[in-house]
């Protein structure tokens, strides 16, 4: 009974997490829109923004980073997670074979290890921002390949149906759960952080239903009186949902802790996702072993110990001395598909070797929302993130995180601005930026905000490079007129065709050029 209950709870919690993620993302965008247009009053009393703290050595030149360095950083990151995955898959295989008294041969171990290494796929999908269909396709291919490989390597006493059933429970169920959590942009960004909360709430519901079952079995007059008063179905629903009134408080505390741990860089997005996927992957064999092993089934989770060890070694990896370059991202608002594509193709790669700053908008909400944002929003404190007056700008920059996470990726830092404070935020962001990427595809002269940004970029003192994306719908004459007073060579204009996705390296190459104007 217990394995079935846990599997059911996991599936229900996954469904609730996906629904909750979609609702949170939707409400988060609406809240941002309302706050950006809200009239200015005073800074919320609960807002405690740290004092101004600019990037370390911000007055010094950034460490030169080339396109080759950026590519190498991506390869190193993927190989590092692949290495941890293979070690964990090997540990899982050996542990399962030992506990089950199974054969430990080179062929058996290598075959099972290959099948169990699938948790690296979601991490690679996030690093390289795969589309949902590519992600689902790769996971399905992995499952099919695992079934085919194991069917080929097992003896004639084991049928294909047995192998398929075994893999369906051992890999298939975890794959379905992970696919649901990571399928869309909103679910990928929000659902994994909500999953522990819903697991706690679902566990509370199960405890309530178990209590009702125990009362019925004990012929308790309370259970039968309640059934007569409100009906059996309502009584079951009451015992399932009433425990949420108690479980909500520890679940809420858990969410706050996750947000605070992320803000303090004790948790990173990639390692959190990697750990969550592996917990889901190991839950299947652990459930299968509960009947025979009891509490010994917890041994199946021992491979998780490799994750903090791997994170420690990745964090100690040698990094170049000095500060990394900082990229400021500007764009034409209300061009969501364009800027989201730029984020997936360019900014995600840039994060491997440098910081990113931008003015927050609903167009990138599902790409930039993190654990701290999620639980700050759920606590009703999103307004505290907004810049209410010019004096708030340097203090907001003081709250930025400039150090990389354990795996080496730098975070995206945002300024949440009202319609009347974004100009001041732009001026301060330029002080800490080394290069600017401006997406002017579909720009028209009526976009006064973009014209102001172009004029500001042209007039900014010091060394600054601006890479501008344009297409055939860009009113380029108006844009170039706004930059007429810029120093020679400051603006690099890259032409794209319509809505065709820009080539990642073609955009990164001028951003990562060694010389700046």
Short mmCIF file of N, CA, C and O in Angstrom, two decimals, residues 40 42-44 47 49-50 384-399 415-416 418 421 424 428:
data_model
loop_
_atom_site.label_atom_id
_atom_site.label_comp_id
_atom_site.label_asym_id
_atom_site.label_seq_id
_atom_site.Cartn_x
_atom_site.Cartn_y
_atom_site.Cartn_z
N UNK A 40 3.19 56.88 -8.15
CA UNK A 40 4.21 56.87 -7.11
C UNK A 40 3.66 57.49 -5.83
O UNK A 40 3.05 58.54 -5.86
N UNK A 42 4.98 56.59 -1.68
CA UNK A 42 6.21 56.53 -0.90
C UNK A 42 6.74 55.12 -0.96
O UNK A 42 6.02 54.17 -1.27
N UNK A 43 8.00 54.97 -0.64
CA UNK A 43 8.60 53.64 -0.61
C UNK A 43 7.95 52.81 0.48
O UNK A 43 7.78 53.29 1.60
N UNK A 44 7.54 51.57 0.21
CA UNK A 44 6.89 50.75 1.23
C UNK A 44 7.76 50.63 2.48
O UNK A 44 8.97 50.47 2.40
N UNK A 47 10.15 47.73 2.89
CA UNK A 47 11.25 47.59 1.95
C UNK A 47 12.56 47.94 2.62
O UNK A 47 12.75 49.05 3.10
N UNK A 49 16.19 47.77 1.39
CA UNK A 49 17.16 47.51 0.34
C UNK A 49 18.55 47.81 0.88
O UNK A 49 18.76 48.84 1.51
N UNK A 50 19.54 46.94 0.68
CA UNK A 50 20.88 47.21 1.19
C UNK A 50 21.44 48.51 0.65
O UNK A 50 21.03 49.02 -0.39
N UNK A 384 8.01 45.78 -3.09
CA UNK A 384 9.27 46.19 -2.46
C UNK A 384 10.44 46.15 -3.43
O UNK A 384 11.46 46.80 -3.20
N UNK A 385 10.30 45.39 -4.52
CA UNK A 385 11.38 45.28 -5.50
C UNK A 385 11.43 46.50 -6.43
O UNK A 385 12.44 46.71 -7.09
N UNK A 386 10.38 47.29 -6.46
CA UNK A 386 10.29 48.36 -7.45
C UNK A 386 11.03 49.62 -6.99
O UNK A 386 11.12 49.91 -5.79
N UNK A 387 11.56 50.32 -7.99
CA UNK A 387 12.24 51.60 -7.75
C UNK A 387 11.18 52.69 -7.73
O UNK A 387 10.57 53.00 -8.74
N UNK A 388 10.98 53.26 -6.54
CA UNK A 388 9.91 54.24 -6.37
C UNK A 388 10.39 55.68 -6.56
O UNK A 388 9.58 56.57 -6.79
N UNK A 389 11.68 55.91 -6.45
CA UNK A 389 12.24 57.25 -6.58
C UNK A 389 13.69 57.11 -7.01
O UNK A 389 14.30 56.05 -6.83
N UNK A 390 14.28 58.14 -7.60
CA UNK A 390 15.66 58.03 -8.09
C UNK A 390 16.65 57.55 -7.04
O UNK A 390 17.60 56.83 -7.35
N UNK A 391 16.43 57.93 -5.78
CA UNK A 391 17.38 57.53 -4.73
C UNK A 391 17.40 56.03 -4.49
O UNK A 391 18.34 55.50 -3.91
N UNK A 392 16.35 55.33 -4.96
CA UNK A 392 16.29 53.88 -4.78
C UNK A 392 17.19 53.12 -5.76
O UNK A 392 17.49 51.95 -5.54
N UNK A 393 17.59 53.79 -6.85
CA UNK A 393 18.30 53.08 -7.91
C UNK A 393 19.62 52.50 -7.44
O UNK A 393 19.88 51.30 -7.60
N UNK A 394 20.54 53.32 -6.84
CA UNK A 394 21.80 52.72 -6.41
C UNK A 394 21.63 51.65 -5.34
O UNK A 394 22.39 50.69 -5.29
N UNK A 395 20.61 51.80 -4.51
CA UNK A 395 20.37 50.78 -3.49
C UNK A 395 19.86 49.49 -4.11
O UNK A 395 20.15 48.39 -3.62
N UNK A 396 19.10 49.62 -5.21
CA UNK A 396 18.65 48.42 -5.91
C UNK A 396 19.84 47.71 -6.54
O UNK A 396 19.94 46.49 -6.49
N UNK A 397 20.76 48.47 -7.12
CA UNK A 397 21.97 47.86 -7.66
C UNK A 397 22.79 47.22 -6.55
O UNK A 397 23.49 46.23 -6.78
N UNK A 398 22.70 47.81 -5.35
CA UNK A 398 23.40 47.21 -4.22
C UNK A 398 22.90 45.84 -3.85
O UNK A 398 23.60 45.07 -3.20
N UNK A 399 21.65 45.52 -4.24
CA UNK A 399 21.09 44.20 -3.95
C UNK A 399 21.39 43.20 -5.06
O UNK A 399 21.02 42.03 -4.94
N UNK A 415 16.24 45.56 -12.67
CA UNK A 415 15.67 46.73 -12.01
C UNK A 415 14.17 46.75 -12.29
O UNK A 415 13.76 46.78 -13.45
N UNK A 416 13.37 46.72 -11.24
CA UNK A 416 11.92 46.79 -11.38
C UNK A 416 11.54 48.27 -11.31
O UNK A 416 11.70 48.91 -10.27
N UNK A 418 8.98 51.77 -12.26
CA UNK A 418 7.74 52.41 -12.69
C UNK A 418 8.00 53.11 -14.01
O UNK A 418 9.15 53.32 -14.42
N UNK A 421 10.51 55.98 -13.56
CA UNK A 421 11.83 55.84 -12.93
C UNK A 421 12.80 55.04 -13.78
O UNK A 421 13.96 54.86 -13.38
N UNK A 424 16.22 56.85 -14.85
CA UNK A 424 17.27 56.89 -13.83
C UNK A 424 17.93 55.52 -13.67
O UNK A 424 19.15 55.43 -13.47
N UNK A 428 22.06 54.47 -14.23
CA UNK A 428 22.88 53.75 -13.25
C UNK A 428 23.37 52.42 -13.81
O UNK A 428 24.50 51.99 -13.54
#
